[in-house]
GROMACS .gro file of C-alpha atoms in nm:
model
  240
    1UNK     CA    1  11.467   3.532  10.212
    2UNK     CA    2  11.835   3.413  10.264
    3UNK     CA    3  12.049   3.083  10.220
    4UNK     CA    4  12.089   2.777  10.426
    5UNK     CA    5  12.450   2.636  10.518
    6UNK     CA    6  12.515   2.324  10.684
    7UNK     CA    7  12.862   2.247  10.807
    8UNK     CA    8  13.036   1.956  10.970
    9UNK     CA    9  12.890   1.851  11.340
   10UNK     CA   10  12.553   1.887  11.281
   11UNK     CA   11  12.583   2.312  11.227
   12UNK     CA   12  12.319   2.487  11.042
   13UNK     CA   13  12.360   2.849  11.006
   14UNK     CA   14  12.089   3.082  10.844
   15UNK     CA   15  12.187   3.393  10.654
   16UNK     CA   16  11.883   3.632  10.578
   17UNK     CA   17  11.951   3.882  10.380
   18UNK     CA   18  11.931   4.222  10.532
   19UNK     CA   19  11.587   4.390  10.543
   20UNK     CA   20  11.386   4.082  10.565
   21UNK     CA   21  11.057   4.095  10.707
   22UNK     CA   22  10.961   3.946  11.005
   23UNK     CA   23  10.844   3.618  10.964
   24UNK     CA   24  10.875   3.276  11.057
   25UNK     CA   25  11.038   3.013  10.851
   26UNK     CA   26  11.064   2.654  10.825
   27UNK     CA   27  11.394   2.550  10.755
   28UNK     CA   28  11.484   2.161  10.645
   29UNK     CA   29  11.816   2.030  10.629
   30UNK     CA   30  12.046   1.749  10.570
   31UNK     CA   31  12.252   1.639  10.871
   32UNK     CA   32  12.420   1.306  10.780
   33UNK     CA   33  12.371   1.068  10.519
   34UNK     CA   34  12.016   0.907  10.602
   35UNK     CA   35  11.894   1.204  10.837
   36UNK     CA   36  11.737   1.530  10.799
   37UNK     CA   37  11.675   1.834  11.056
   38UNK     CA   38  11.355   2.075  11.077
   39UNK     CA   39  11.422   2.409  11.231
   40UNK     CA   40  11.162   2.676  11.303
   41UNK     CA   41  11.301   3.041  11.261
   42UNK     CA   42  11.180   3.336  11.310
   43UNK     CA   43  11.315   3.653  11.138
   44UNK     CA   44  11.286   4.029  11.293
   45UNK     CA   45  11.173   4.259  11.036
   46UNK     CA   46  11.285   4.687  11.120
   47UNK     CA   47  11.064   4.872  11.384
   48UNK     CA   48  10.881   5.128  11.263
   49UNK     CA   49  10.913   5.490  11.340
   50UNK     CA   50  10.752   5.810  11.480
   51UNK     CA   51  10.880   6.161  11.432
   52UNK     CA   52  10.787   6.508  11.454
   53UNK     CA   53  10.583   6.539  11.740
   54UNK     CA   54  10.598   6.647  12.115
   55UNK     CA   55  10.645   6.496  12.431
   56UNK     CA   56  10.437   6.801  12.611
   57UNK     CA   57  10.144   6.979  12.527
   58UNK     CA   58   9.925   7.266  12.658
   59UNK     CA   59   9.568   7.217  12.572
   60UNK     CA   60   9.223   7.426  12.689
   61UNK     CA   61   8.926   7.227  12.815
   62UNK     CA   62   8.648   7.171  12.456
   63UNK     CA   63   8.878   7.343  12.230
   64UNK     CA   64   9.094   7.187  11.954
   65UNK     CA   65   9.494   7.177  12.023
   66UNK     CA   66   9.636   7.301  11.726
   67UNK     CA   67   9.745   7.044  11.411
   68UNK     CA   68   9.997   6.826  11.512
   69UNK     CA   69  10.217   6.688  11.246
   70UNK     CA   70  10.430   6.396  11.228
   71UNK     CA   71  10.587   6.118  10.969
   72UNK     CA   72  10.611   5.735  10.998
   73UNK     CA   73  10.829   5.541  10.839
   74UNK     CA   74  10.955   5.151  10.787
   75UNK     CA   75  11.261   5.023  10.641
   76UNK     CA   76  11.079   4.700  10.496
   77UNK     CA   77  10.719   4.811  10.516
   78UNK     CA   78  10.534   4.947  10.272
   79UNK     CA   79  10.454   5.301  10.362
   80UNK     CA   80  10.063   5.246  10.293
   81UNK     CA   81  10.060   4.926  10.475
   82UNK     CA   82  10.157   5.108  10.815
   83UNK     CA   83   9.827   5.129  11.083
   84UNK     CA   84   9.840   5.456  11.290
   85UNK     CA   85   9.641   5.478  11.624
   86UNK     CA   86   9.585   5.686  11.912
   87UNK     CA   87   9.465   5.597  12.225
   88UNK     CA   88   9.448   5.771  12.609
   89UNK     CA   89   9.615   5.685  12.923
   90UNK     CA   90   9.643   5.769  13.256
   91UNK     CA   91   9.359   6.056  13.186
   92UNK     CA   92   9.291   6.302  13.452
   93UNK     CA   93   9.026   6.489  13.253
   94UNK     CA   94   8.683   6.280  13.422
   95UNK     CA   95   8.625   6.153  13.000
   96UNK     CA   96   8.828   6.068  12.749
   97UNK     CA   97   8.902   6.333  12.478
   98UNK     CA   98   8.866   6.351  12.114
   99UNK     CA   99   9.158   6.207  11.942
  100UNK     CA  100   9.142   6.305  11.548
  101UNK     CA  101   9.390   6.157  11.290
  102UNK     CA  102   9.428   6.294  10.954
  103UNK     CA  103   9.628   6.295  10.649
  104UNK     CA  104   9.775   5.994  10.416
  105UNK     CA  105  10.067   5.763  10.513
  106UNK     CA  106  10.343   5.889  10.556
  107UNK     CA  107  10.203   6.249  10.666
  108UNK     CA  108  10.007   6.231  10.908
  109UNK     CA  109   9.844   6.477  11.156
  110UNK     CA  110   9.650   6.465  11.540
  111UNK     CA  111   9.422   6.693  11.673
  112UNK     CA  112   9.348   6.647  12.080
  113UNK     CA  113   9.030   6.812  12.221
  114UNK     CA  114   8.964   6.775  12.576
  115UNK     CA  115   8.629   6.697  12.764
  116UNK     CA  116   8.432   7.047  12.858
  117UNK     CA  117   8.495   7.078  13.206
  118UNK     CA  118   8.846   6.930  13.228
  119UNK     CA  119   9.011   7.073  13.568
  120UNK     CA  120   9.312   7.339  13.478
  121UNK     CA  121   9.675   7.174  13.584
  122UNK     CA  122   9.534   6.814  13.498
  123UNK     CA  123   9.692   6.576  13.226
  124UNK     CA  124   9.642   6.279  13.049
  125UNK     CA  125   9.884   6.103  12.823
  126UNK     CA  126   9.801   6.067  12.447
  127UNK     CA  127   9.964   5.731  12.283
  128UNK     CA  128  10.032   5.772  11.920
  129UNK     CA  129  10.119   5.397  11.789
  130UNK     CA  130  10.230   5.282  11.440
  131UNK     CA  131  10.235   4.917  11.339
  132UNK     CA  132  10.379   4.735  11.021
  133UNK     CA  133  10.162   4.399  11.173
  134UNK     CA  134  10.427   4.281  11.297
  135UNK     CA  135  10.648   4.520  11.542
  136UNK     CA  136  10.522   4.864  11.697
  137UNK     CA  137  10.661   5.204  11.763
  138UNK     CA  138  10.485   5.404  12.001
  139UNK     CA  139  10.507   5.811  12.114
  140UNK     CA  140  10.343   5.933  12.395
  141UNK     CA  141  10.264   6.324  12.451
  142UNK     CA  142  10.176   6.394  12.813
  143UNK     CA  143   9.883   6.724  12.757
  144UNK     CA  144   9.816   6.906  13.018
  145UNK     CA  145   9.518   7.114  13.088
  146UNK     CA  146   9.598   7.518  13.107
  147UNK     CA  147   9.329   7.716  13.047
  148UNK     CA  148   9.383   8.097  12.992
  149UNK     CA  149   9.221   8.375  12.893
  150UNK     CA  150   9.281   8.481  12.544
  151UNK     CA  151   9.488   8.809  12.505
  152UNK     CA  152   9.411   9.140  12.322
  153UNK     CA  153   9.702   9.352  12.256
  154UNK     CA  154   9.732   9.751  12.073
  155UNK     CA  155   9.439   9.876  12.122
  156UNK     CA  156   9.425  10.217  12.250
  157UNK     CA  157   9.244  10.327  12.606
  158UNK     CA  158   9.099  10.621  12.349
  159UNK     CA  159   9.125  10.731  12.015
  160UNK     CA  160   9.004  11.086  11.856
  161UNK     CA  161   8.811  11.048  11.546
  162UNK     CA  162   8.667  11.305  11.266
  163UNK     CA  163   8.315  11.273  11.165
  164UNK     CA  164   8.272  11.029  10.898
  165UNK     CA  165   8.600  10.972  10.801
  166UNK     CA  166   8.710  10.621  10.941
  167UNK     CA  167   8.981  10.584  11.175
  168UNK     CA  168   9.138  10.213  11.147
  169UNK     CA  169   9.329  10.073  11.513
  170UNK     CA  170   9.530   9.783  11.446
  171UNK     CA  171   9.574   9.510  11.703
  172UNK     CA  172   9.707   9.146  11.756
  173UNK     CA  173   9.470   8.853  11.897
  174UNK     CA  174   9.680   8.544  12.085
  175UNK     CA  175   9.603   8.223  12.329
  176UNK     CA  176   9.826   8.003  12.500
  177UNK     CA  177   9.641   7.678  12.360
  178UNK     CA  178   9.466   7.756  12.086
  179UNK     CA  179   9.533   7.877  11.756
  180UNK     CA  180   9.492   8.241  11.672
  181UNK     CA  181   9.259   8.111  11.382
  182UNK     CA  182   9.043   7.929  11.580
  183UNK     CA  183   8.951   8.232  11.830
  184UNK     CA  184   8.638   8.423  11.786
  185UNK     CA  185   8.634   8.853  11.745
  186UNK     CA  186   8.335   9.062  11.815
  187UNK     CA  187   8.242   9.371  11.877
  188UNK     CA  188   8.002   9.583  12.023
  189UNK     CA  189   7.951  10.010  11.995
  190UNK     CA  190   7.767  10.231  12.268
  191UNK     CA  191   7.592  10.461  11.960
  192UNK     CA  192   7.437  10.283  11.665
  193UNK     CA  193   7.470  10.586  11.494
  194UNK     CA  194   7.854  10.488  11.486
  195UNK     CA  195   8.002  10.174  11.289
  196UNK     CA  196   8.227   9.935  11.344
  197UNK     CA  197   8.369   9.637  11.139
  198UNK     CA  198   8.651   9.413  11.236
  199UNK     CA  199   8.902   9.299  10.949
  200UNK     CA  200   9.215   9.113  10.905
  201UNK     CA  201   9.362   8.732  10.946
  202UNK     CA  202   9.455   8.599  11.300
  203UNK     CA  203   9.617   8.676  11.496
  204UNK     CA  204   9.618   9.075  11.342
  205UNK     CA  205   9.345   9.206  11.298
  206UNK     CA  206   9.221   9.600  11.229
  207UNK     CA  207   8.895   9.762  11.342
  208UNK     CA  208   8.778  10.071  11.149
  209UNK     CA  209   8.537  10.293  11.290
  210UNK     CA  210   8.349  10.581  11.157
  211UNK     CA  211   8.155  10.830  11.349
  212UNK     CA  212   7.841  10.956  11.177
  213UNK     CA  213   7.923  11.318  10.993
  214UNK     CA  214   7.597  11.443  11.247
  215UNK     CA  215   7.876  11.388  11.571
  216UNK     CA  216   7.862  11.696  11.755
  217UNK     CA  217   8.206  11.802  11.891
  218UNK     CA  218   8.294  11.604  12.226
  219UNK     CA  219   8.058  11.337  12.103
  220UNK     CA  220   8.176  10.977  12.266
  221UNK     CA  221   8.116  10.605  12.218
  222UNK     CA  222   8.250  10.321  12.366
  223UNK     CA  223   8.366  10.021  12.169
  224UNK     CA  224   8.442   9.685  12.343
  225UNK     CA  225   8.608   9.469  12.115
  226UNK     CA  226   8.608   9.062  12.276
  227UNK     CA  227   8.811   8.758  12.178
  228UNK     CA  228   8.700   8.418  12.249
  229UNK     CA  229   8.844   8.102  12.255
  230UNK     CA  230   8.565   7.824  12.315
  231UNK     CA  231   8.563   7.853  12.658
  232UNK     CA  232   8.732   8.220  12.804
  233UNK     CA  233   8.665   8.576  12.683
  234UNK     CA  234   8.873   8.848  12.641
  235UNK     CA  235   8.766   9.158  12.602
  236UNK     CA  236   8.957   9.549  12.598
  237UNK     CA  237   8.723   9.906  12.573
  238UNK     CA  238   8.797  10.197  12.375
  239UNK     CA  239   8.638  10.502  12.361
  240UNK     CA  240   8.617  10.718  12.080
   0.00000   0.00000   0.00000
């Protein structure tokens, strides 16, 4: 919306008021006494806007990047109005990856997962796009492929343990890619007449274990604990 001013020498000038969306308007005016003037204008609504999230990302081939959050916004736009997309470019991976969008305008959040088998030190940009129908913002994230091995760290080489009275080692769980509540522990014992059991939220965790109260003095077993991610294993021994 906005007024419509015609001055002396055949001058029109259009004032919209600020915010307007974009649009296009006919405008009809009088120019002299017996004439009249049609003028087609169009109006530039605000761009919309992206913010919160990363221009770089590590990712692991098949596993899920961690959440990525982010807000859009419009100065004239509704907020529910706004169409969020994400697309792939210039992908190095051999397939396209999973591209996951969650969460209600504004909030909004991405997951990437990469196609099994994508080659470590390869990228592909991600395009994250918001339109308000009539301009577009655009962010693009350039992941990158860097799979490693999951880590294990506190764990003792041994431990010395009393017959059935359990003796809890703490330790801390971590990838590079993926997030410590996404990676899978295990464990395995030597002697079944030992136990085991693994407890705790990513990324520390506690294993307890308990030697049977029949454990003859200098009795051993060997428990591998292992930490997975979706596509590398970890893994660290300790004998008891």
């Amino acid at each position: 919306s906005g007024s419509v001013q015609v001055h002396d020498h055949n001058v029109i000038r259009l004032c919209a008021n600020t915010g307007a969306y974009s649009t296009s308007h006919v405008i009809t005016a009088q120019v002299g006494a017996s004439q009249s003037k049609t003028w087609h204008v169009n109006t530039a609504g605000a761009t919309p806007t992206i913010s919160g999230l990363p221009t770089t990302l590590k990712v692991q081939s098949a596993v899920s990047s961690q959440a990525l959050p982010f807000t859009i916004n419009d100065a004239d736009t509704a907020i529910a109005n706004l169409v969020v997309s994400a697309t792939t470019q210039n992908n190095n991976w051999g397939s396209a990856p999973t591209l996951t969008l969650t969460g209600v305008n504004p909030y909004k959040t991405l997951t990437i997962t990469p196609p099994a088998g994508a080659t470590n030190g390869t990228t592909a940009d991600i395009v994250v796009s918001v339109s308000d129908g009539a301009t577009s913002a655009k962010h693009t994230i350039t992941a990158t492929v860097d799979n490693q091995a999951p880590t294990i760290s506190g764990l003792p080489d041994s431990v010395s343990v009393t017959p059935n009275v359990a003796t809890a080692l703490n330790f801390t769980i971590g990838d590079n890619s993926t997030p410590a509540a996404s990676l899978v522990v295990d464990s395995t014992i030597s002697d079944g007449a030992w136990t085991r059991a693994i407890t705790g939220t990513a990324p520390s965790k506690t294993i307890t274990i308990t030697a049977p109260a029949s454990a003859v003095n200098g009795a051993t077993a060997t428990i591998t604990v292992s930490v997975n991610d979706g596509t590398l294993t970890t893994t660290k021994t300790v004998v008891a």
